PDB file of C-alpha atoms in Angstrom:
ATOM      1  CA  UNK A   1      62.216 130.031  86.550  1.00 82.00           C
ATOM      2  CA  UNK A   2      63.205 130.161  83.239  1.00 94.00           C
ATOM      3  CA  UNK A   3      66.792 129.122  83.695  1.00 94.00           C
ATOM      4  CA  UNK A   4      65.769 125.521  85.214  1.00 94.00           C
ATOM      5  CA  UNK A   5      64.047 125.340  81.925  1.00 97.00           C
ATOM      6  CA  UNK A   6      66.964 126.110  79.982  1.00 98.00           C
ATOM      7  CA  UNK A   7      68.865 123.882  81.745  1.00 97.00           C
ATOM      8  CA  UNK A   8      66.320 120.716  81.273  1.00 97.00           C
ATOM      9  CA  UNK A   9      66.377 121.615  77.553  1.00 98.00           C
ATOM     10  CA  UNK A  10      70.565 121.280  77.883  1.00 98.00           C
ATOM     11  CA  UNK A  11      70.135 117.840  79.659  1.00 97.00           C
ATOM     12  CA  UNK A  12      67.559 116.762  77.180  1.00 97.00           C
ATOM     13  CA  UNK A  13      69.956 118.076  73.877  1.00 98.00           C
ATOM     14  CA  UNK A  14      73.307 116.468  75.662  1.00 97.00           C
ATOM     15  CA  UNK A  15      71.495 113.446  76.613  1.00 96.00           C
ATOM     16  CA  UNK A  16      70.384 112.786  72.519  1.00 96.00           C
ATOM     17  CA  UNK A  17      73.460 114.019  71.528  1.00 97.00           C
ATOM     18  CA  UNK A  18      75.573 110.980  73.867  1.00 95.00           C
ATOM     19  CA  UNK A  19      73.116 108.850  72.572  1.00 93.00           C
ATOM     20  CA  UNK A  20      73.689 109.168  68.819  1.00 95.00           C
ATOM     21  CA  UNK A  21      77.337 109.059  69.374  1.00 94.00           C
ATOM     22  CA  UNK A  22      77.226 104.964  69.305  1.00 90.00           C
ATOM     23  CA  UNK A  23      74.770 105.517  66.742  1.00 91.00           C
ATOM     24  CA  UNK A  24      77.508 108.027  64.510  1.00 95.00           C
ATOM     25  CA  UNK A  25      80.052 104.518  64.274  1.00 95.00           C
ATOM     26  CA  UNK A  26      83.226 106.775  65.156  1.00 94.00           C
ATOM     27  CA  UNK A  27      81.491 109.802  63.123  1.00 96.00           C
ATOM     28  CA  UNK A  28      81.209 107.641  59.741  1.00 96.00           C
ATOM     29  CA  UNK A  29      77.088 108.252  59.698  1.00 97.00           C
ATOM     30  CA  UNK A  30      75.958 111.327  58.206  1.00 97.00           C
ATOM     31  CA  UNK A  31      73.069 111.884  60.237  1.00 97.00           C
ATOM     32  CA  UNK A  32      73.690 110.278  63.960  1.00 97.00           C
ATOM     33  CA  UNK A  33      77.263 112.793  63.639  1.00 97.00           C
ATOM     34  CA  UNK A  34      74.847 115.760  62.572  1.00 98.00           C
ATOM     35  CA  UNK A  35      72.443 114.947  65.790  1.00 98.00           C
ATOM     36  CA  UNK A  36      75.672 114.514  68.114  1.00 98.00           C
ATOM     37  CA  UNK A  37      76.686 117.957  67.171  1.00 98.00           C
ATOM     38  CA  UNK A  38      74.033 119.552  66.668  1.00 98.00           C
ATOM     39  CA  UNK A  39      72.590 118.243  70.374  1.00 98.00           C
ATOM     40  CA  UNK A  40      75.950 119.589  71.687  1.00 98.00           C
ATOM     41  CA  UNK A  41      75.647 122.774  70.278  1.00 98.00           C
ATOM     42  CA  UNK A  42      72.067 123.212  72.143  1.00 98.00           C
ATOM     43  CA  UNK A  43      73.441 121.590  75.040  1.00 98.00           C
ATOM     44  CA  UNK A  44      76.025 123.942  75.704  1.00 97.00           C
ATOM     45  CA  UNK A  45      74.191 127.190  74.478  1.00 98.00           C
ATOM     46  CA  UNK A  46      71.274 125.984  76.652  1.00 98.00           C
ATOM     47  CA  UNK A  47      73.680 125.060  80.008  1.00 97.00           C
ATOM     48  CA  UNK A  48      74.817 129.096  79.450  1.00 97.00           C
ATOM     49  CA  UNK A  49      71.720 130.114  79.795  1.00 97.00           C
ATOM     50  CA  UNK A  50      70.604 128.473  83.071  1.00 96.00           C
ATOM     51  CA  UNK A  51      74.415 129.998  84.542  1.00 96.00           C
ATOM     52  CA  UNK A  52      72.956 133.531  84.943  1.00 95.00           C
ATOM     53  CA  UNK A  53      71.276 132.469  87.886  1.00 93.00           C
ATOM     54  CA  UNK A  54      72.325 128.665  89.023  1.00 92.00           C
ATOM     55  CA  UNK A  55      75.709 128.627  90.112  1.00 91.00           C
ATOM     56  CA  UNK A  56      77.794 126.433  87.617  1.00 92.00           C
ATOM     57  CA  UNK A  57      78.477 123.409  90.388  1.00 87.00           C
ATOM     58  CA  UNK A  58      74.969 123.065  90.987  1.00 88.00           C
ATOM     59  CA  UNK A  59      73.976 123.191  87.577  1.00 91.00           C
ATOM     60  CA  UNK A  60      76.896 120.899  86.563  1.00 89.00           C
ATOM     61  CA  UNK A  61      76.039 118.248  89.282  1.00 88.00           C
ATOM     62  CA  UNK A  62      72.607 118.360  88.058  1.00 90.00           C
ATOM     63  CA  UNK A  63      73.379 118.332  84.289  1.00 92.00           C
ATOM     64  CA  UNK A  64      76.045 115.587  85.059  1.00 90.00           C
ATOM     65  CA  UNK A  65      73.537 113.326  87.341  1.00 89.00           C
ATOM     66  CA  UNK A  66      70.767 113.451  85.598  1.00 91.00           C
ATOM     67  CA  UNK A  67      72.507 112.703  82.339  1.00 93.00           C
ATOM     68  CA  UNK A  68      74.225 109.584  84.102  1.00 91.00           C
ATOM     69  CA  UNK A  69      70.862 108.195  84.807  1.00 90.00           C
ATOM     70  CA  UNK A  70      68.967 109.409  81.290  1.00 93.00           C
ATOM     71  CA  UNK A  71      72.015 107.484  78.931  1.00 94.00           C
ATOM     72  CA  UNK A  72      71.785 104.324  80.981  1.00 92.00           C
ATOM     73  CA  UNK A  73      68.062 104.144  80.554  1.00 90.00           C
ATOM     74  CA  UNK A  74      68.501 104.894  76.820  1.00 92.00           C
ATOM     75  CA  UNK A  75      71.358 102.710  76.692  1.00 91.00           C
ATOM     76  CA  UNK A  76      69.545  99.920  78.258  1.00 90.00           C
ATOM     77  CA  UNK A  77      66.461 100.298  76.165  1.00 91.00           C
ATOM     78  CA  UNK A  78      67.967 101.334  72.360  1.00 89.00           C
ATOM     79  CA  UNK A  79      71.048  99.266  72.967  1.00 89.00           C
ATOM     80  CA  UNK A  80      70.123  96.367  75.078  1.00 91.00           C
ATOM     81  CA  UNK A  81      72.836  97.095  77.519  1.00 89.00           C
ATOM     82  CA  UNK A  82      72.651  95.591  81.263  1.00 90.00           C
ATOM     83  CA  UNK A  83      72.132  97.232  84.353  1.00 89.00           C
ATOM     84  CA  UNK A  84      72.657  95.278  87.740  1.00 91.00           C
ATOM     85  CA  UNK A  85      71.504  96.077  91.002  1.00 94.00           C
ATOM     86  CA  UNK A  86      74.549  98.259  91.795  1.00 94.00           C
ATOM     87  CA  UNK A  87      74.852 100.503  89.000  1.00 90.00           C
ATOM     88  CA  UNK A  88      70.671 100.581  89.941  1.00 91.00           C
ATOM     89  CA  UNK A  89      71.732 101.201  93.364  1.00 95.00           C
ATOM     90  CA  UNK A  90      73.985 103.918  92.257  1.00 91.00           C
ATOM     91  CA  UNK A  91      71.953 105.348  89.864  1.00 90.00           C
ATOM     92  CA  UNK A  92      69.454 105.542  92.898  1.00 92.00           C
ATOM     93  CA  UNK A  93      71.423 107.889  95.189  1.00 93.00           C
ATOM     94  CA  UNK A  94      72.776 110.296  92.180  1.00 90.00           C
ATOM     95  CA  UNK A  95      69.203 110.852  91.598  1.00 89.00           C
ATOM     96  CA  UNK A  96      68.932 111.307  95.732  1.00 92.00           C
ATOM     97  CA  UNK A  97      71.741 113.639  95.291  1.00 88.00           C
ATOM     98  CA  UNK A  98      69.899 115.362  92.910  1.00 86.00           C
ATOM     99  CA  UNK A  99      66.794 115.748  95.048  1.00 85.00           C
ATOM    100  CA  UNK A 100      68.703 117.020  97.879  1.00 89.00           C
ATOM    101  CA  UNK A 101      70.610 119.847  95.845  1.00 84.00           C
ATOM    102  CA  UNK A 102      67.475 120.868  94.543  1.00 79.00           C
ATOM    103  CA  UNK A 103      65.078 120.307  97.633  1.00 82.00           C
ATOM    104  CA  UNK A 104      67.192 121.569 100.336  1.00 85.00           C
ATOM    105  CA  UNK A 105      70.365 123.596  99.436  1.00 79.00           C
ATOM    106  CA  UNK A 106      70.098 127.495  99.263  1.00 78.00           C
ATOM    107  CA  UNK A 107      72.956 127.693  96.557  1.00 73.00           C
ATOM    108  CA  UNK A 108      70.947 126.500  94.317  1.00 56.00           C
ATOM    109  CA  UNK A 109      69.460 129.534  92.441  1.00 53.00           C
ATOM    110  CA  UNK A 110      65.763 129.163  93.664  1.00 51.00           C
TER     111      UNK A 110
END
């Protein structure tokens, strides 16, 4: 169980890591550039750690759809930034395809 752990805590790190890259102004602020790095860093360790037991296109399609969803909530909320009803929409079934891979496929690493 401990590797679907790990890789929330890399989703969590990459997601405030792509967050304080708008923040970092092209990497000319100290601190946002220090938090994009840093949350790669733990990202990546992290996503490592969880690929000793979830194969790496399950873990990357989870990783990659739940970090779609996570910036554009964080986007729309820090930055003011728009969603309509199809990126919504969208947003809706990578979080269904998320579900599925990790309700019903066997490659999975459950």
């Amino acid at each position: 169980m401990p590797h679907w752990i790990y890789l929330a805590i890399a989703i969590v790190a990459e997601v405030i890591a792509t967050s304080a890259l708008k923040a970092s102004h092209e990497f000319t602020r100290l601190i946002p550039t220090i938090i994009v790095v840093t949350g790669y860093l733990i990202a990546f360790y992290f996503l490592t750690l969880s690929l000793r037991v979830i194969p790496v296109g399950i873990a990357y399609a989870i990783w990659a759809g739940l970090g779609i969803v996570l910036i554009a909530i964080i986007s729309w909320i820090l930055y003011g930034q728009k969603l309509d009803l199809p990126a919504l929409l969208g947003m809706g079934l990578i979080i269904s395809g998320v579900l599925v891979i990790n309700l019903f496929s066997k490659t999975g690493g459950h």
